[in-house]
Coordinates of C-alpha atoms in Angstrom, one line a residue:
M1 CA 29.7 34.5 18.0
S2 CA 27.2 31.7 17.7
A3 CA 27.3 29.2 14.8
P4 CA 24.4 29.6 12.3
D5 CA 21.7 26.9 12.4
F6 CA 22.3 24.3 9.8
Q7 CA 19.3 23.7 7.5
P8 CA 19.4 20.6 5.4
P9 CA 18.7 21.2 1.6
V10 CA 15.8 18.7 1.9
N11 CA 13.6 17.7 4.8
P12 CA 14.8 14.5 6.4
M13 CA 12.8 11.3 5.6
P14 CA 10.8 10.0 8.6
P15 CA 12.5 6.9 10.2
A16 CA 9.4 4.7 9.7
V17 CA 9.4 5.4 6.0
I18 CA 13.1 4.6 5.8
L19 CA 12.7 1.3 7.7
L20 CA 10.0 0.1 5.4
F21 CA 11.9 1.2 2.3
V22 CA 15.0 -0.6 3.5
A23 CA 13.1 -3.8 4.2
I24 CA 11.6 -3.8 0.7
A25 CA 14.8 -2.7 -1.0
G26 CA 16.9 -5.3 0.9
V27 CA 14.7 -8.1 -0.3
E28 CA 14.7 -6.8 -3.9
A29 CA 18.5 -6.3 -3.8
G30 CA 19.1 -9.8 -2.8
L31 CA 16.8 -11.3 -5.4
S32 CA 18.1 -9.1 -8.2
L33 CA 21.7 -9.9 -7.3
G34 CA 20.8 -13.6 -7.3
E35 CA 19.1 -13.4 -10.7
A36 CA 22.2 -11.6 -12.0
G37 CA 24.4 -14.5 -10.8
L38 CA 26.4 -12.4 -8.4
I39 CA 25.3 -14.3 -5.2
G40 CA 23.8 -17.6 -4.3
G41 CA 25.0 -19.7 -7.2
P42 CA 22.7 -21.3 -9.9
G43 CA 19.9 -21.9 -7.4
A44 CA 19.5 -18.1 -6.8
V45 CA 17.6 -17.8 -10.1
G46 CA 14.6 -19.5 -8.4
W47 CA 14.7 -17.4 -5.2
R48 CA 12.0 -15.0 -6.3
L49 CA 9.5 -17.8 -7.2
G50 CA 10.3 -19.5 -3.9
L51 CA 9.6 -16.3 -1.9
I52 CA 6.4 -15.7 -3.8
R53 CA 5.2 -19.3 -3.0
D54 CA 6.2 -19.0 0.6
Y55 CA 5.2 -15.4 1.4
G56 CA 2.9 -14.2 -1.3
F57 CA -0.9 -14.0 -0.9
S58 CA -3.0 -16.7 -2.6
G59 CA -6.7 -16.0 -3.0
Q60 CA -7.3 -19.8 -3.4
I61 CA -5.6 -20.5 0.0
F62 CA -7.7 -17.7 1.5
D63 CA -10.9 -19.2 0.1
W64 CA -9.9 -22.6 1.6
M65 CA -9.4 -20.9 5.0
I66 CA -12.8 -19.2 4.8
A67 CA -14.6 -22.4 3.6
N68 CA -13.0 -24.6 6.3
R69 CA -13.0 -22.0 9.0
Q70 CA -9.3 -22.8 9.7
F71 CA -6.8 -20.0 9.9
P72 CA -3.2 -21.3 10.2
L73 CA -0.9 -18.6 11.4
P74 CA 1.7 -19.1 8.6
E75 CA -1.1 -18.5 6.0
L76 CA -2.4 -15.5 7.9
L77 CA 1.1 -14.0 8.0
R78 CA 0.9 -13.8 4.2
L79 CA -1.3 -10.8 4.6
L80 CA 1.7 -9.0 6.1
S81 CA 4.5 -10.5 4.1
Y82 CA 3.3 -10.3 0.5
P83 CA 4.2 -6.5 0.1
F84 CA 7.9 -7.3 0.6
V85 CA 8.2 -9.6 -2.5
H86 CA 7.8 -8.2 -6.0
L87 CA 7.5 -9.8 -9.4
S88 CA 10.5 -8.2 -10.8
F89 CA 13.1 -5.4 -10.2
T90 CA 11.0 -2.9 -12.1
H91 CA 7.9 -3.9 -10.2
G92 CA 9.7 -3.3 -7.0
I93 CA 11.4 0.0 -7.9
F94 CA 8.2 1.8 -8.8
A95 CA 6.6 0.7 -5.5
M96 CA 9.7 1.9 -3.5
V97 CA 9.6 5.3 -5.3
L98 CA 5.9 5.8 -4.5
L99 CA 6.5 4.7 -0.9
L100 CA 9.2 7.3 -0.4
A101 CA 7.1 10.1 -2.0
L102 CA 3.8 9.4 -0.4
G103 CA 5.1 8.0 2.8
K104 CA 7.0 11.2 3.6
M105 CA 3.9 13.3 3.2
V106 CA 1.6 10.9 5.2
A107 CA 4.1 10.5 8.0
E108 CA 4.7 14.2 8.3
V109 CA 1.0 15.1 8.3
M110 CA -0.4 12.3 10.4
G111 CA 2.5 11.0 12.3
Q112 CA 4.7 7.9 11.9
V113 CA 2.4 5.5 13.8
A114 CA -0.5 6.5 11.6
F115 CA 1.7 6.1 8.5
V116 CA 2.7 2.5 9.5
L117 CA -0.9 1.6 10.4
I118 CA -2.2 2.9 7.1
F119 CA 0.5 1.1 5.1
V120 CA 0.0 -2.2 6.9
L121 CA -3.8 -2.3 7.1
S122 CA -4.3 -1.1 3.6
G123 CA -2.3 -4.0 2.4
V124 CA -4.3 -6.4 4.6
G125 CA -7.6 -4.9 3.4
G126 CA -6.5 -5.0 -0.3
A127 CA -5.6 -8.7 0.0
V128 CA -8.8 -9.6 1.9
V129 CA -11.0 -7.9 -0.8
Y130 CA -8.9 -9.6 -3.5
G131 CA -9.4 -13.0 -1.9
L132 CA -13.1 -12.5 -1.2
L133 CA -14.2 -11.0 -4.5
L134 CA -12.1 -13.0 -7.0
D135 CA -11.4 -16.6 -7.7
N136 CA -8.1 -15.7 -9.3
P137 CA -5.2 -18.2 -9.3
M138 CA -2.6 -15.3 -9.7
W139 CA -0.6 -14.7 -6.5
L140 CA -0.8 -11.2 -5.0
T141 CA 2.7 -9.8 -4.4
G142 CA 4.2 -6.3 -4.1
A143 CA 3.5 -3.2 -2.0
Y144 CA 1.1 -1.6 -4.4
P145 CA -2.1 -2.1 -2.4
N146 CA -0.2 -0.6 0.6
V147 CA 1.0 2.3 -1.5
Y148 CA -2.5 2.9 -2.8
G149 CA -3.5 3.1 0.8
L150 CA -1.1 6.0 1.1
I151 CA -2.6 7.5 -2.0
G152 CA -5.9 7.2 -0.1
A153 CA -4.4 9.1 2.8
Y154 CA -3.1 11.8 0.5
T155 CA -6.5 12.1 -1.1
F156 CA -8.1 12.4 2.4
V157 CA -5.7 15.3 3.3
L158 CA -6.5 17.0 0.0
W159 CA -10.2 16.4 0.4
R160 CA -10.3 18.0 3.9
S161 CA -8.2 20.9 2.6
L162 CA -10.5 21.6 -0.3
G163 CA -13.5 21.4 2.1
R164 CA -12.0 24.1 4.4
T165 CA -11.5 26.4 1.5
G166 CA -14.9 25.8 0.0
E167 CA -13.6 24.3 -3.2
P168 CA -15.1 21.2 -4.8
Q169 CA -13.9 18.2 -2.8
A170 CA -14.3 15.8 -5.7
R171 CA -11.1 17.3 -7.1
A172 CA -9.3 15.3 -4.4
F173 CA -10.0 12.1 -6.3
T174 CA -8.3 13.2 -9.5
L175 CA -5.2 11.2 -8.8
I176 CA -6.9 7.9 -8.1
G177 CA -9.1 8.5 -11.1
L178 CA -6.1 9.1 -13.3
L179 CA -4.3 6.0 -12.0
M180 CA -7.4 3.8 -12.6
G181 CA -7.8 5.3 -16.1
L182 CA -4.2 4.5 -16.9
Q183 CA -4.8 0.9 -15.6
L184 CA -7.8 0.6 -18.0
L185 CA -5.8 2.0 -20.9
W186 CA -2.9 -0.3 -20.1
G187 CA -5.3 -3.2 -20.0
V188 CA -6.4 -2.5 -23.6
F189 CA -3.0 -3.3 -24.9
F190 CA -1.6 -5.7 -22.3
E191 CA -2.9 -8.4 -20.0
V192 CA -2.7 -6.8 -16.6
G193 CA -4.8 -9.3 -14.6
M194 CA -7.1 -8.4 -11.7
L195 CA -4.5 -7.1 -9.2
W196 CA -6.0 -3.6 -9.6
V197 CA -8.9 -4.9 -7.4
A198 CA -6.5 -5.2 -4.4
E199 CA -5.0 -1.8 -5.3
L200 CA -8.3 0.0 -5.4
A201 CA -9.4 -1.7 -2.2
G202 CA -6.1 -0.6 -0.6
F203 CA -6.9 3.0 -1.6
F204 CA -10.3 2.9 0.0
C205 CA -8.9 1.3 3.2
G206 CA -6.3 4.1 3.4
F207 CA -8.9 6.8 2.9
A208 CA -11.3 5.3 5.5
L209 CA -8.6 4.8 8.1
C210 CA -7.9 8.5 8.0
F211 CA -11.2 9.1 9.7
L212 CA -9.7 7.3 12.7
L213 CA -6.0 8.2 12.4
A214 CA -5.8 11.7 11.0
P215 CA -5.1 14.5 13.6
G216 CA -8.4 16.1 14.9
E217 CA -10.7 13.6 13.3
W218 CA -11.8 12.1 16.7
A219 CA -12.7 15.5 17.9
R220 CA -14.6 16.3 14.7
M221 CA -16.6 13.0 15.1
R222 CA -17.4 13.7 18.7
A223 CA -18.6 17.2 17.8
G224 CA -20.7 15.8 15.0
L225 CA -22.3 13.3 17.4
R226 CA -23.1 16.0 20.0
R227 CA -24.9 18.1 17.4
R228 CA -27.1 15.2 16.6

């Protein structure tokens, strides 16, 4: 008598999503424990500000690099490191929840390599646009531009799906429209700054990258070129 196949109650999380989550959660756990006085002693209170200064993205530093045509490696690495440092525990926890929810979908539909590329390059694109368009002294930190890139990938999948069924593809942009509307509403009552520029740029980067990374898109592009 053969043993029945075991089916887990939920689908397992893709390893790439888990690794990124653990990296972000590990940094946030250390900072939060330090701020609570559980590790690091009195100096731990300043760890978060120190990490933001050392690993966050500064639009002013970016402007200096562009103006002087000098691109020191430590400053370029900020494009990759800023998503792993958040402004607060709450700021980090929301980013991690979105990463798990959206990352699972993107990794399962497009593959883990595509997921990592979309996450990383959306964050880079969001920071570059933030630095080029704004002269904002506020440091860019947190994984939100990256997560918005995953929202862009989710939107792309929905956009293609609606196109195949003949339904209005504009419906795919409902989520990003809702999120931007909430940003605007929130800004009426609170000072939210201009970080939404990086988030919106991350969304469009994620959406655009899917034309290169989504399964079947290369074949679709080649077929389109042949028809021309």
